[in-house]
Coordinates of C-alpha atoms (C1' of nucleotides) in Angstrom, one line a residue:
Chain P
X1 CA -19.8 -0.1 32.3
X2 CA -17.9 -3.1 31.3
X3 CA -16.3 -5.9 33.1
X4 CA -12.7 -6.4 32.4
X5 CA -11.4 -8.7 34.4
X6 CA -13.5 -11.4 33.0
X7 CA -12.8 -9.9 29.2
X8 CA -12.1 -12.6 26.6
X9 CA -9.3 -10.3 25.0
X10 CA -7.8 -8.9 28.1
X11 CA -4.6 -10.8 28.0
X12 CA -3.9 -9.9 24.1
X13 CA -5.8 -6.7 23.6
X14 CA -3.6 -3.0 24.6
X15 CA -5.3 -3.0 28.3
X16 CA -3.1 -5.8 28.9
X17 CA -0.3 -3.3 29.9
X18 CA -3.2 -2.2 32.8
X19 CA -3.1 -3.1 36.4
X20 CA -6.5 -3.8 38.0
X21 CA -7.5 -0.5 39.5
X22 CA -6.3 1.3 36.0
X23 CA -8.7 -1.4 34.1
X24 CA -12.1 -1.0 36.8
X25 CA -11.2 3.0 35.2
X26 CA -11.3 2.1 31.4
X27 CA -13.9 -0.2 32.3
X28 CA -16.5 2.8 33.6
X29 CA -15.7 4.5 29.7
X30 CA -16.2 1.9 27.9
X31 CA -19.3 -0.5 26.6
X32 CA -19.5 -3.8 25.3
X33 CA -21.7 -3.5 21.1
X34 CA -22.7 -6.2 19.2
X35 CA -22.4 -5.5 15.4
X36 CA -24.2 -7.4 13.0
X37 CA -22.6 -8.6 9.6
X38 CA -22.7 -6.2 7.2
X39 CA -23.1 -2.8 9.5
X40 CA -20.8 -0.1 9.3
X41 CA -19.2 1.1 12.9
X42 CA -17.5 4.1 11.1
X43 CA -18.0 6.0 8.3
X44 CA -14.6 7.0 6.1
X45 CA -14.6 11.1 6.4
X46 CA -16.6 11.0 9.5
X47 CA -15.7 12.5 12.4
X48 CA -15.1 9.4 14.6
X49 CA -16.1 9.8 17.9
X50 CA -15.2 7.0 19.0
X51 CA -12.6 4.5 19.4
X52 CA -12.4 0.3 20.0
X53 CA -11.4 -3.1 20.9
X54 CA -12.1 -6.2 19.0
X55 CA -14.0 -8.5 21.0
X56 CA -15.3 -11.5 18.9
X57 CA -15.5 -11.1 15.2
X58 CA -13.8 -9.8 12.0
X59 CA -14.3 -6.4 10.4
X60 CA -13.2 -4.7 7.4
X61 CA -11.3 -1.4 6.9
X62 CA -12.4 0.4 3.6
X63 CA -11.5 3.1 1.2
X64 CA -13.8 4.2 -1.7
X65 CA -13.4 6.1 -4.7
X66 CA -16.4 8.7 -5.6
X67 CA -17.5 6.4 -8.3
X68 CA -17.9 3.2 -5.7
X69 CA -14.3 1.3 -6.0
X70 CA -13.3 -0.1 -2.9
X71 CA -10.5 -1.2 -1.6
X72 CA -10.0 -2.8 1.8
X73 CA -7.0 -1.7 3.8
X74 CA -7.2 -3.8 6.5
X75 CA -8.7 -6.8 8.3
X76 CA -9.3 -6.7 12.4
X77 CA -9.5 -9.8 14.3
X78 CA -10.6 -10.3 18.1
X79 CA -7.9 -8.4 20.4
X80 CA -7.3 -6.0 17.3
X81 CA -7.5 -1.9 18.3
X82 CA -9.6 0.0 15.9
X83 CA -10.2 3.2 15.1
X84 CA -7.8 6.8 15.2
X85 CA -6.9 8.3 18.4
X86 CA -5.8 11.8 18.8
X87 CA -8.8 14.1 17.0
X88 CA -9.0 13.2 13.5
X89 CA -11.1 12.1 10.9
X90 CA -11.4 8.7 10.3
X91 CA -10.2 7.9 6.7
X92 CA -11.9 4.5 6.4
X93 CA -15.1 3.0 7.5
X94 CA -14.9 -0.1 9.6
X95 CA -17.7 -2.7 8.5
X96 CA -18.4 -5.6 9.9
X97 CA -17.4 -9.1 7.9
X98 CA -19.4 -11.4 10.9
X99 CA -21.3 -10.3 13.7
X100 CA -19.0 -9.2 15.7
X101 CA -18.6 -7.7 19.1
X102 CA -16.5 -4.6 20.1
X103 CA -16.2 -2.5 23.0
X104 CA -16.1 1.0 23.0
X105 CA -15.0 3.9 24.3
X106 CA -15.8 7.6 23.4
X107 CA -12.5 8.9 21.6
X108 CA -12.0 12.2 23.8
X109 CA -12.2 10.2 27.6
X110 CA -9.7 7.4 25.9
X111 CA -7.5 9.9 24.2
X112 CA -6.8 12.1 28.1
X113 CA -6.8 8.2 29.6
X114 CA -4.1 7.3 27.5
X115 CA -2.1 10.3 27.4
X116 CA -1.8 9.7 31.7
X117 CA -0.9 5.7 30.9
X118 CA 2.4 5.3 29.0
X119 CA 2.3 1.4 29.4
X120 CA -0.8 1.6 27.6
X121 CA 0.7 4.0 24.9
X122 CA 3.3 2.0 24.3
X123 CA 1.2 -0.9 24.0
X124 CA -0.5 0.6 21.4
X125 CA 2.5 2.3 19.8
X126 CA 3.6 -1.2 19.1
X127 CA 0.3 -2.3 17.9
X128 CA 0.3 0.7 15.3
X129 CA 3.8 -0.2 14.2
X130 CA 2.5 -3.2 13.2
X131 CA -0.1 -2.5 11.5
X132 CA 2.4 -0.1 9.4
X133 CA 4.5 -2.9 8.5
X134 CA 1.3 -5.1 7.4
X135 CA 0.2 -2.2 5.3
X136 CA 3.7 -1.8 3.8
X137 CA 3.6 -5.7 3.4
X138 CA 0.5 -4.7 1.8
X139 CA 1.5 -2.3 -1.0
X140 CA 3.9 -4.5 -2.5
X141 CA 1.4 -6.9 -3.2
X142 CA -0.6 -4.3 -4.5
X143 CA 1.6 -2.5 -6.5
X144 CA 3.7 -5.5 -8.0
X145 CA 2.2 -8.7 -7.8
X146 CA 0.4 -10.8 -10.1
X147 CA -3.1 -12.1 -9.7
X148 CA -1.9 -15.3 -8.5
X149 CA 0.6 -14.6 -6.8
X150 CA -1.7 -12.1 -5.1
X151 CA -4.5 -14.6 -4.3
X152 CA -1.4 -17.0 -3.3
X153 CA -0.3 -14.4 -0.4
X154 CA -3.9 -13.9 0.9
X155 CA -4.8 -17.7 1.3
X156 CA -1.3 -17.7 2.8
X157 CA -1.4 -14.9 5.3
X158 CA -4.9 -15.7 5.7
X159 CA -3.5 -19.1 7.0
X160 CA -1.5 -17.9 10.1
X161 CA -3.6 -15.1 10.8
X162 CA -6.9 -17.3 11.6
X163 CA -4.3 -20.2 13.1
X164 CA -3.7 -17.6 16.0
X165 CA -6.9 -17.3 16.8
X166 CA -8.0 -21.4 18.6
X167 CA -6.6 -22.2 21.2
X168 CA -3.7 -24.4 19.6
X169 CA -1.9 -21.3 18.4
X170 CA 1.0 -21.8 16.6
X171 CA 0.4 -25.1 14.4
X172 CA -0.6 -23.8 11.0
X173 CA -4.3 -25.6 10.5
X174 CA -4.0 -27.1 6.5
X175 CA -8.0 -26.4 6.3
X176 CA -9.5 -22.7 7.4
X177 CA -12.5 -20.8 6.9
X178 CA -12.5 -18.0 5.5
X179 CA -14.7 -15.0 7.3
X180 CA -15.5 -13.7 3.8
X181 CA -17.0 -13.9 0.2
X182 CA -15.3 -13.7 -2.9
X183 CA -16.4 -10.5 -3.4
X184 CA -14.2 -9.5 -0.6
X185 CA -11.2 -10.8 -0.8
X186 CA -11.3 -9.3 -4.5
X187 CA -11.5 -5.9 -2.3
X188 CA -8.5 -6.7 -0.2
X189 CA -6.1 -7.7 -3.3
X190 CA -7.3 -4.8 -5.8
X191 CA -8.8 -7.5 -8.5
X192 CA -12.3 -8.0 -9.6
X193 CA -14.5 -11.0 -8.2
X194 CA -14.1 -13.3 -10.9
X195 CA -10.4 -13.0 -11.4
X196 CA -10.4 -13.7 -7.8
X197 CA -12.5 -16.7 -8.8
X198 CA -10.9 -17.9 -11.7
X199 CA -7.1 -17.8 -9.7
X200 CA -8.9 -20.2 -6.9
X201 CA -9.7 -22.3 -9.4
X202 CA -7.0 -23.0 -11.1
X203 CA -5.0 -23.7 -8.0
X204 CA -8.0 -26.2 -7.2
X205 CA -7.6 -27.5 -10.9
X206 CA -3.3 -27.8 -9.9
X207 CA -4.3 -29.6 -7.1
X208 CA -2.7 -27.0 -4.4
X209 CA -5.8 -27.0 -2.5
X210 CA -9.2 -27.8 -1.7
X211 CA -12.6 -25.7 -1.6
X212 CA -15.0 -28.1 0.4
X213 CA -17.3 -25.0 0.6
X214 CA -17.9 -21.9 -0.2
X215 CA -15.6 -20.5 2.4
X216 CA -13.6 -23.0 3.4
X217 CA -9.7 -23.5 2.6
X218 CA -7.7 -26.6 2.5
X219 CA -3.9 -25.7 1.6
X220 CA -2.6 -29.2 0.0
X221 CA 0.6 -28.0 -0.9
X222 CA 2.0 -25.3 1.4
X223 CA 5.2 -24.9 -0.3
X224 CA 4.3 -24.4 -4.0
X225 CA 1.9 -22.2 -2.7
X226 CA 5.0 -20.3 -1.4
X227 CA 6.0 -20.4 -4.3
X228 CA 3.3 -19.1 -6.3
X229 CA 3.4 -16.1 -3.9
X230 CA 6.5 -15.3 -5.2
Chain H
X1 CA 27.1 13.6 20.1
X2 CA 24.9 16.2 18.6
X3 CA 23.9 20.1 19.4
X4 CA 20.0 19.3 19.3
X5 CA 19.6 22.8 20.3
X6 CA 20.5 24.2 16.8
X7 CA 18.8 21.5 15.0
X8 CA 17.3 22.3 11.8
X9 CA 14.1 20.1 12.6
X10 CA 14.1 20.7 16.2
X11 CA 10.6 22.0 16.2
X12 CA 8.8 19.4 13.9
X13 CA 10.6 16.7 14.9
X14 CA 9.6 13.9 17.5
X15 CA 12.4 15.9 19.7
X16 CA 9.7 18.6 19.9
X17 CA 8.1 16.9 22.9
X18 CA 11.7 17.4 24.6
X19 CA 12.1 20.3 27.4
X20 CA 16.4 21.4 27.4
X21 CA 17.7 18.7 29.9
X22 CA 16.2 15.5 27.9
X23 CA 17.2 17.2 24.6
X24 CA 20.8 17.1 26.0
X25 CA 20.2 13.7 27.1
X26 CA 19.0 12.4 23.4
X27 CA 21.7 14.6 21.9
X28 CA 24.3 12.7 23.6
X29 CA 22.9 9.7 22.0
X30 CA 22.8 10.5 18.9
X31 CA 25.2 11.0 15.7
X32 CA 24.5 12.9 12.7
X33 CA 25.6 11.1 9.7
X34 CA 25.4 11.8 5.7
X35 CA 24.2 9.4 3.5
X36 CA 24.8 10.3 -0.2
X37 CA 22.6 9.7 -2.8
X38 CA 21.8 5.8 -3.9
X39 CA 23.3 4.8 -0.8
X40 CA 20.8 2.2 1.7
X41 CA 21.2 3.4 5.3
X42 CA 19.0 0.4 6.3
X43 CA 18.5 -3.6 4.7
X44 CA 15.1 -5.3 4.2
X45 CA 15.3 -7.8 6.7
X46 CA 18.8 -7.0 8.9
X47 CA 18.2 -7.1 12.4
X48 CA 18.1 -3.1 12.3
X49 CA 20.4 -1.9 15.2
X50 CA 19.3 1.9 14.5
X51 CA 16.5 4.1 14.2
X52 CA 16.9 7.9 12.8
X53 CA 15.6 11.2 12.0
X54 CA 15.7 13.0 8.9
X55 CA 17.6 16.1 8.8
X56 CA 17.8 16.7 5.0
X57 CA 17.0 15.1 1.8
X58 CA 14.7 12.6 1.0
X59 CA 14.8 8.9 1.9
X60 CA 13.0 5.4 0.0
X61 CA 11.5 3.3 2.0
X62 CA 11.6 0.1 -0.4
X63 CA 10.0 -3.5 -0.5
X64 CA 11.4 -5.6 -3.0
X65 CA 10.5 -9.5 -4.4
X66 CA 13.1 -12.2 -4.9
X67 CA 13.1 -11.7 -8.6
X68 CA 13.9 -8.4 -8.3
X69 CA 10.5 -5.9 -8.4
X70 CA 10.5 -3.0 -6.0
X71 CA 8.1 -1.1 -4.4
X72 CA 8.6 1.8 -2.6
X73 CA 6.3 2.2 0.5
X74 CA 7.0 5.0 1.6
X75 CA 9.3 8.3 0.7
X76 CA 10.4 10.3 4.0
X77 CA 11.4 14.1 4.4
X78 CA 12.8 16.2 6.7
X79 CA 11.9 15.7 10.6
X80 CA 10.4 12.5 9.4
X81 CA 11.4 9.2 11.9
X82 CA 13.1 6.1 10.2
X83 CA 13.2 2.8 11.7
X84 CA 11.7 0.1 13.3
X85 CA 12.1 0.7 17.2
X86 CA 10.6 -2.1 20.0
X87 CA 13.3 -5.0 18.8
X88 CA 12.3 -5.9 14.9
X89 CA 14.0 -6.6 12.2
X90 CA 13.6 -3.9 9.6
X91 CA 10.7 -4.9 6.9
X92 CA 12.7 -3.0 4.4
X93 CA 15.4 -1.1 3.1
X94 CA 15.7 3.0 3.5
X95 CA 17.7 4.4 0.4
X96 CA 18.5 7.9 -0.1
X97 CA 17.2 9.7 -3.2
X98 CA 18.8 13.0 -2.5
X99 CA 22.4 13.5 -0.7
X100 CA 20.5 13.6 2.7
X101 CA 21.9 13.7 6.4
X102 CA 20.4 12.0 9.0
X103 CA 20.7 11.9 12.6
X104 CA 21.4 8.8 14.3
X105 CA 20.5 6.7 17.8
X106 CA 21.6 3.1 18.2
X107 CA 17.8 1.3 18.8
X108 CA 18.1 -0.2 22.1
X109 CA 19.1 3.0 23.5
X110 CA 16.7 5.2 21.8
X111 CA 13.8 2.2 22.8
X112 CA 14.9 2.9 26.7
X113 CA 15.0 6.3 26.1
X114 CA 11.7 6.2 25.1
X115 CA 10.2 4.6 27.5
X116 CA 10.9 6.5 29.9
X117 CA 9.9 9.8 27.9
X118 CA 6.0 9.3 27.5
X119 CA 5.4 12.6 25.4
X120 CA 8.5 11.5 22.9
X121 CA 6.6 8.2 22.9
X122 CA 3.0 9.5 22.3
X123 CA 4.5 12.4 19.2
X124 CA 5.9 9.0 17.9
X125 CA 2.7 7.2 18.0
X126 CA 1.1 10.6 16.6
X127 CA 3.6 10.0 13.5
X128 CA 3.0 6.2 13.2
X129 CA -0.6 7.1 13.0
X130 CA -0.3 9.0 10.8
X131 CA 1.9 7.1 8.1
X132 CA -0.7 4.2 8.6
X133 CA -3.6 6.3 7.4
X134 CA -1.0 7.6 4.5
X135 CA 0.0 4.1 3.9
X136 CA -3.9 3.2 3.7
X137 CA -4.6 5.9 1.5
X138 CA -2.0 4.5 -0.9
X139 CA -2.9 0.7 -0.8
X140 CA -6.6 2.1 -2.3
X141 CA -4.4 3.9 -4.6
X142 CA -2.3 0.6 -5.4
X143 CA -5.0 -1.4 -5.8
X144 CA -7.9 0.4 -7.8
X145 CA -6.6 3.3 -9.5
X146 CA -5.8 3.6 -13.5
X147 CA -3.0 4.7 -14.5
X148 CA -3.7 8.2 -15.2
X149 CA -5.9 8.5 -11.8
X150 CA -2.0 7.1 -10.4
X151 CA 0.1 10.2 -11.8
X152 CA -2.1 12.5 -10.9
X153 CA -2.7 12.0 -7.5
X154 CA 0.8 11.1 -7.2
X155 CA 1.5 14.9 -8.6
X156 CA -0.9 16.2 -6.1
X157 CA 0.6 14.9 -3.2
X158 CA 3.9 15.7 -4.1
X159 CA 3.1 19.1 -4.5
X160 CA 1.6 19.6 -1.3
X161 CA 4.3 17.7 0.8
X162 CA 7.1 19.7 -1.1
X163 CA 5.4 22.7 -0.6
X164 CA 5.7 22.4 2.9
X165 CA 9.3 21.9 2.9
X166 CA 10.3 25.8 2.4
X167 CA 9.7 28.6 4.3
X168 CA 6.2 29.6 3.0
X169 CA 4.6 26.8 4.2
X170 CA 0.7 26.1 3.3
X171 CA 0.7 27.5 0.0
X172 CA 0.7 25.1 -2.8
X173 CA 3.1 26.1 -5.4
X174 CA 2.1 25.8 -9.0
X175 CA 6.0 23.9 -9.7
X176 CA 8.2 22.4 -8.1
X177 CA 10.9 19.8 -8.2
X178 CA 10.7 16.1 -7.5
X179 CA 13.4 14.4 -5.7
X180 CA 13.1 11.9 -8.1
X181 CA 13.5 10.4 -11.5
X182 CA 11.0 8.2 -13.9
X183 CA 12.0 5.0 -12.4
X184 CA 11.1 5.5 -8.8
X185 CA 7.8 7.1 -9.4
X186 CA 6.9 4.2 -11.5
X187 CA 8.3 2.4 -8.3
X188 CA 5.9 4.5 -6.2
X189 CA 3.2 4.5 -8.3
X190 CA 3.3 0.2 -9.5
X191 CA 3.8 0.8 -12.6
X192 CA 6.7 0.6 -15.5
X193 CA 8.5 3.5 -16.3
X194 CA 7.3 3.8 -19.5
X195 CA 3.5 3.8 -18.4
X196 CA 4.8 6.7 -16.3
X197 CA 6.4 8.3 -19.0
X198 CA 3.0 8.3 -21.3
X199 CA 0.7 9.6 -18.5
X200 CA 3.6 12.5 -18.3
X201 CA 3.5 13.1 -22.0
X202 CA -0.1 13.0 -22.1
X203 CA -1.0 15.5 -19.5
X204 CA 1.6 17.6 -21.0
X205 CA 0.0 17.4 -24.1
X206 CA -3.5 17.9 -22.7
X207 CA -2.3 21.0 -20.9
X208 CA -2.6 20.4 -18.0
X209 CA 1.0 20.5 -17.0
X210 CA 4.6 21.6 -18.0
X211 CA 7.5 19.9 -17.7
X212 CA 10.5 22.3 -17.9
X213 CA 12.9 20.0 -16.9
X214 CA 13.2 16.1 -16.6
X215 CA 12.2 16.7 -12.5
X216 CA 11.0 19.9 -13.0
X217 CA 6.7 19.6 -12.8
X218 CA 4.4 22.9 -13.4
X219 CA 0.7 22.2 -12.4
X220 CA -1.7 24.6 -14.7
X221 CA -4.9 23.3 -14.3
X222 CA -4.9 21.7 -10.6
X223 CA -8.9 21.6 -10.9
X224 CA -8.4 18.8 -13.7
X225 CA -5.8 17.4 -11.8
X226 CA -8.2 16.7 -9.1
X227 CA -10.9 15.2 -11.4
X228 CA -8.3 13.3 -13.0
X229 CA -7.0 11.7 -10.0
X230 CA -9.7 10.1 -8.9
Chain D
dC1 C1' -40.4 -26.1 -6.6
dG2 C1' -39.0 -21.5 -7.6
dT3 C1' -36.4 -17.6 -6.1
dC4 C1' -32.5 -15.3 -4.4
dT5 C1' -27.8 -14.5 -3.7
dG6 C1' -23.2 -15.6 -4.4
dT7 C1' -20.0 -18.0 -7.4
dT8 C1' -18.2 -19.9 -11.7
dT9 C1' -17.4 -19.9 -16.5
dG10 C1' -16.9 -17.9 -21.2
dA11 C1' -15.8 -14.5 -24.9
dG12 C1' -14.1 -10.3 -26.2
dG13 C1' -12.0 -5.9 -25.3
dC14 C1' -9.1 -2.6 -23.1
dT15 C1' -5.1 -1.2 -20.3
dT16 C1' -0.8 -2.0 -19.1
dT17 C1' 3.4 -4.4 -19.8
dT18 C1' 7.1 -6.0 -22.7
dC19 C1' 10.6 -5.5 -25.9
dA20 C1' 13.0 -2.6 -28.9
dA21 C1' 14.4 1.5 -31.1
dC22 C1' 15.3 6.2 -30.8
dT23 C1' 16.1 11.0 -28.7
dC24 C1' 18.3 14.0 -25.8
dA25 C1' 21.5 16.0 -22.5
dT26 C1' 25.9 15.2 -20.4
dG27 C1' 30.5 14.0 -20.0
dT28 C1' 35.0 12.1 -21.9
dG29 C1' 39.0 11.5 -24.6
dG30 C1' 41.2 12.2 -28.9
Chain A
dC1 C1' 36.2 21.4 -30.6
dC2 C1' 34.2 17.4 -32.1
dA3 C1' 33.2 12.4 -32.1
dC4 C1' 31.5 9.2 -29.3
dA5 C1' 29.9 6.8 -25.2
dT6 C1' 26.6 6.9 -21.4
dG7 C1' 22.3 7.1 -18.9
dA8 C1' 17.7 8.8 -18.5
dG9 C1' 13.6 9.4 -20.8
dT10 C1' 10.4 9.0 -24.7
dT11 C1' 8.0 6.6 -28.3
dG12 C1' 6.1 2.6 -31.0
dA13 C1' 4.3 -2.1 -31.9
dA14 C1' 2.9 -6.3 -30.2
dA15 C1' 1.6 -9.3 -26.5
dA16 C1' -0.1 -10.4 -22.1
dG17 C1' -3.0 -10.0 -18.3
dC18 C1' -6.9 -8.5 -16.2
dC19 C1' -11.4 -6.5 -16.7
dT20 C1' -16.1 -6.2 -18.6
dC21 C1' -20.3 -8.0 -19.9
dA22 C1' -23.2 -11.9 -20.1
dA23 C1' -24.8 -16.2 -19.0
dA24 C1' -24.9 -20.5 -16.5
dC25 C1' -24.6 -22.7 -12.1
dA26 C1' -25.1 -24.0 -7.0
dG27 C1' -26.7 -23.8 -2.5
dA28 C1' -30.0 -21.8 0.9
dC29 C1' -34.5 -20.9 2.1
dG30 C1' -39.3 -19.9 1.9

DNA sequence: CGTCTGTTTGAGGCTTTTCAACTCATGTGG
DNA sequence: CCACATGAGTTGAAAAGCCTCAAACAGACG
């Protein structure tokens, strides 16, 4: 069993919406995992038994062709709900980018605990609306948008996203680090590695921004780069 | 207000959860409303002050770029929801393909409504679910498939959520009729319409399909359709 | 110091887009 | 009834963009 109260995510994750005799209950379902980098919670086509929150961490939401494309469809962060309630397959694995930590609950117990917890429901109904408009975000860029203006998006969206997560959240931080390779975010804007490679440096050779390291992001010029994102 | 009772999605609909008093309740809410074809029910980014469900017809749900590409994100049929509920603007615009008709429910109403109706709110969150895992599904789609691989899942799909429109339901006709010209599968799809138009032509010409009429499609090999698509 | 992994860079080729012309079905007015 | 305009779809040629393959490079680590 897990202990709630003292939860790192429990004021942003969906058991927000519970009171504290309702979270000592999900508590008894569900169990703190570490992941380690690279390791795969759930495989795509599986039948997922289980569901989770997001503790510390990032992970990766991937689809594959049969000959080995992928194409990621989604990045969780800490506080982030993953996995598909409600008896189905999953149709993505979840990898994880960093170690990471999640805790976990066995699908069927969280399924019959939400269905008697609306708050909780709706919490998550929420959650999974946004997600929806992310992944319609998402398509557009897929579908429409160039390489750079692609790459300009990610470093962009990338930005805020990883800004939210100190504790000064709100100010947009000029430098980041990113929690993945190059190889990676060429999976998550459908483009090989060394487009992805040669659109960073040309922005670096523009002057836009800044690769100190590897994974590190320094946005120069936020508005060109809003620009280039078209 | 509206005779839910008589509804022509009653049963597949969200409303489905509703026992006879609530329906009343909901029905007194809402409107029905036709929307003829081309028109946009909703705006990218207007604060939406509705959400609906589809009646008849089929509805666009589009993302477009300030210099003027589109993407559609999503296509919506019968006893499908539309909308943003829980107090967001709406992340794009919802344009009728077909002469459709729609039934209607001012958002703050229908967001009450719902929170106080836990099994309305959990078929919802069923549906949301669901479109994220389709929406998923498409972004690998967007992202790493050729052109060909594009039409031919596109064709699949189609045929399988058309098919379910009439009466027989679960068998997969062999033709059928898109609700749609050249332009807004290219639109689906992220490509030009005359990429579209070539795939067409050389599937045709392969075989593998007929095309009677300009939205008339015949599938005769599906098999190859499969291993074409990916 | 050498190896290993991840990234960058280069050259060439292929797919898709772009631009333009043409076809075909439909509808309108003379 | 026919000439003509209209809009959607098809086809062709050329160009652009991205991918593929190959090689060089850089940092981490034994």
């Amino acid at each position: 069993m897990t202990d709630c109260s003292s939860c790192v995510v429990r004021n942003r994750a969906i058991c927000a919406s519970l009171d504290a005799d309702e979270l000592l209950l999900l508590g008894k379902m569900g169990r703190r995992q570490r992941v380690k980098a690279g390791h795969t919670l759930l495989w795509e086509g599986d039948d997922a038994p289980v569901v989770a929150n997001v503790l510390d961490g990032v992970l990766k939401l991937v689809v594959a062709t049969a000959d080995g494309r992928e194409q990621i469809v989604g990045v969780v962060f800490p506080s982030d709900f993953i996995g598909r309630p409600f008896g189905k397959t999953s149709p993505y694995s979840v990898t994880a980018m960093t170690d990471a930590e999640v805790c976990i609950f066995n699908r069927n117990s969280f399924d019959t605990f939400a269905s008697s917890h609306p708050d909780l429901q709706q919490k998550l109904l929420r959650r999974t609306l946004d997600e929806l408009d992310r992944a319609r975000h998402w398509m557009m860029l897929l579908g429409r948008k160039s390489a750079s203006e692609k790459v300009a998006s990610f470093l962009l969206e990338m930005s805020e996203r990883l800004s939210g997560q100190g504790c000064d959240a709100g100010t947009l931080d000029k430098g980041f680090e990113l929690p993945f390779g190059r190889q990676q975010i060429a999976d998550i804007l459908g483009l090989t590695i060394e487009t992805t490679s040669r659109q960073l440096t040309k922005m670096r050779a523009q002057g836009v921004l800044d690769l100190p390291s590897r994974r590190e992001v320094v946005i120069n010029d936020r508005a060109a780069m809003v620009v280039m994102a078209g």
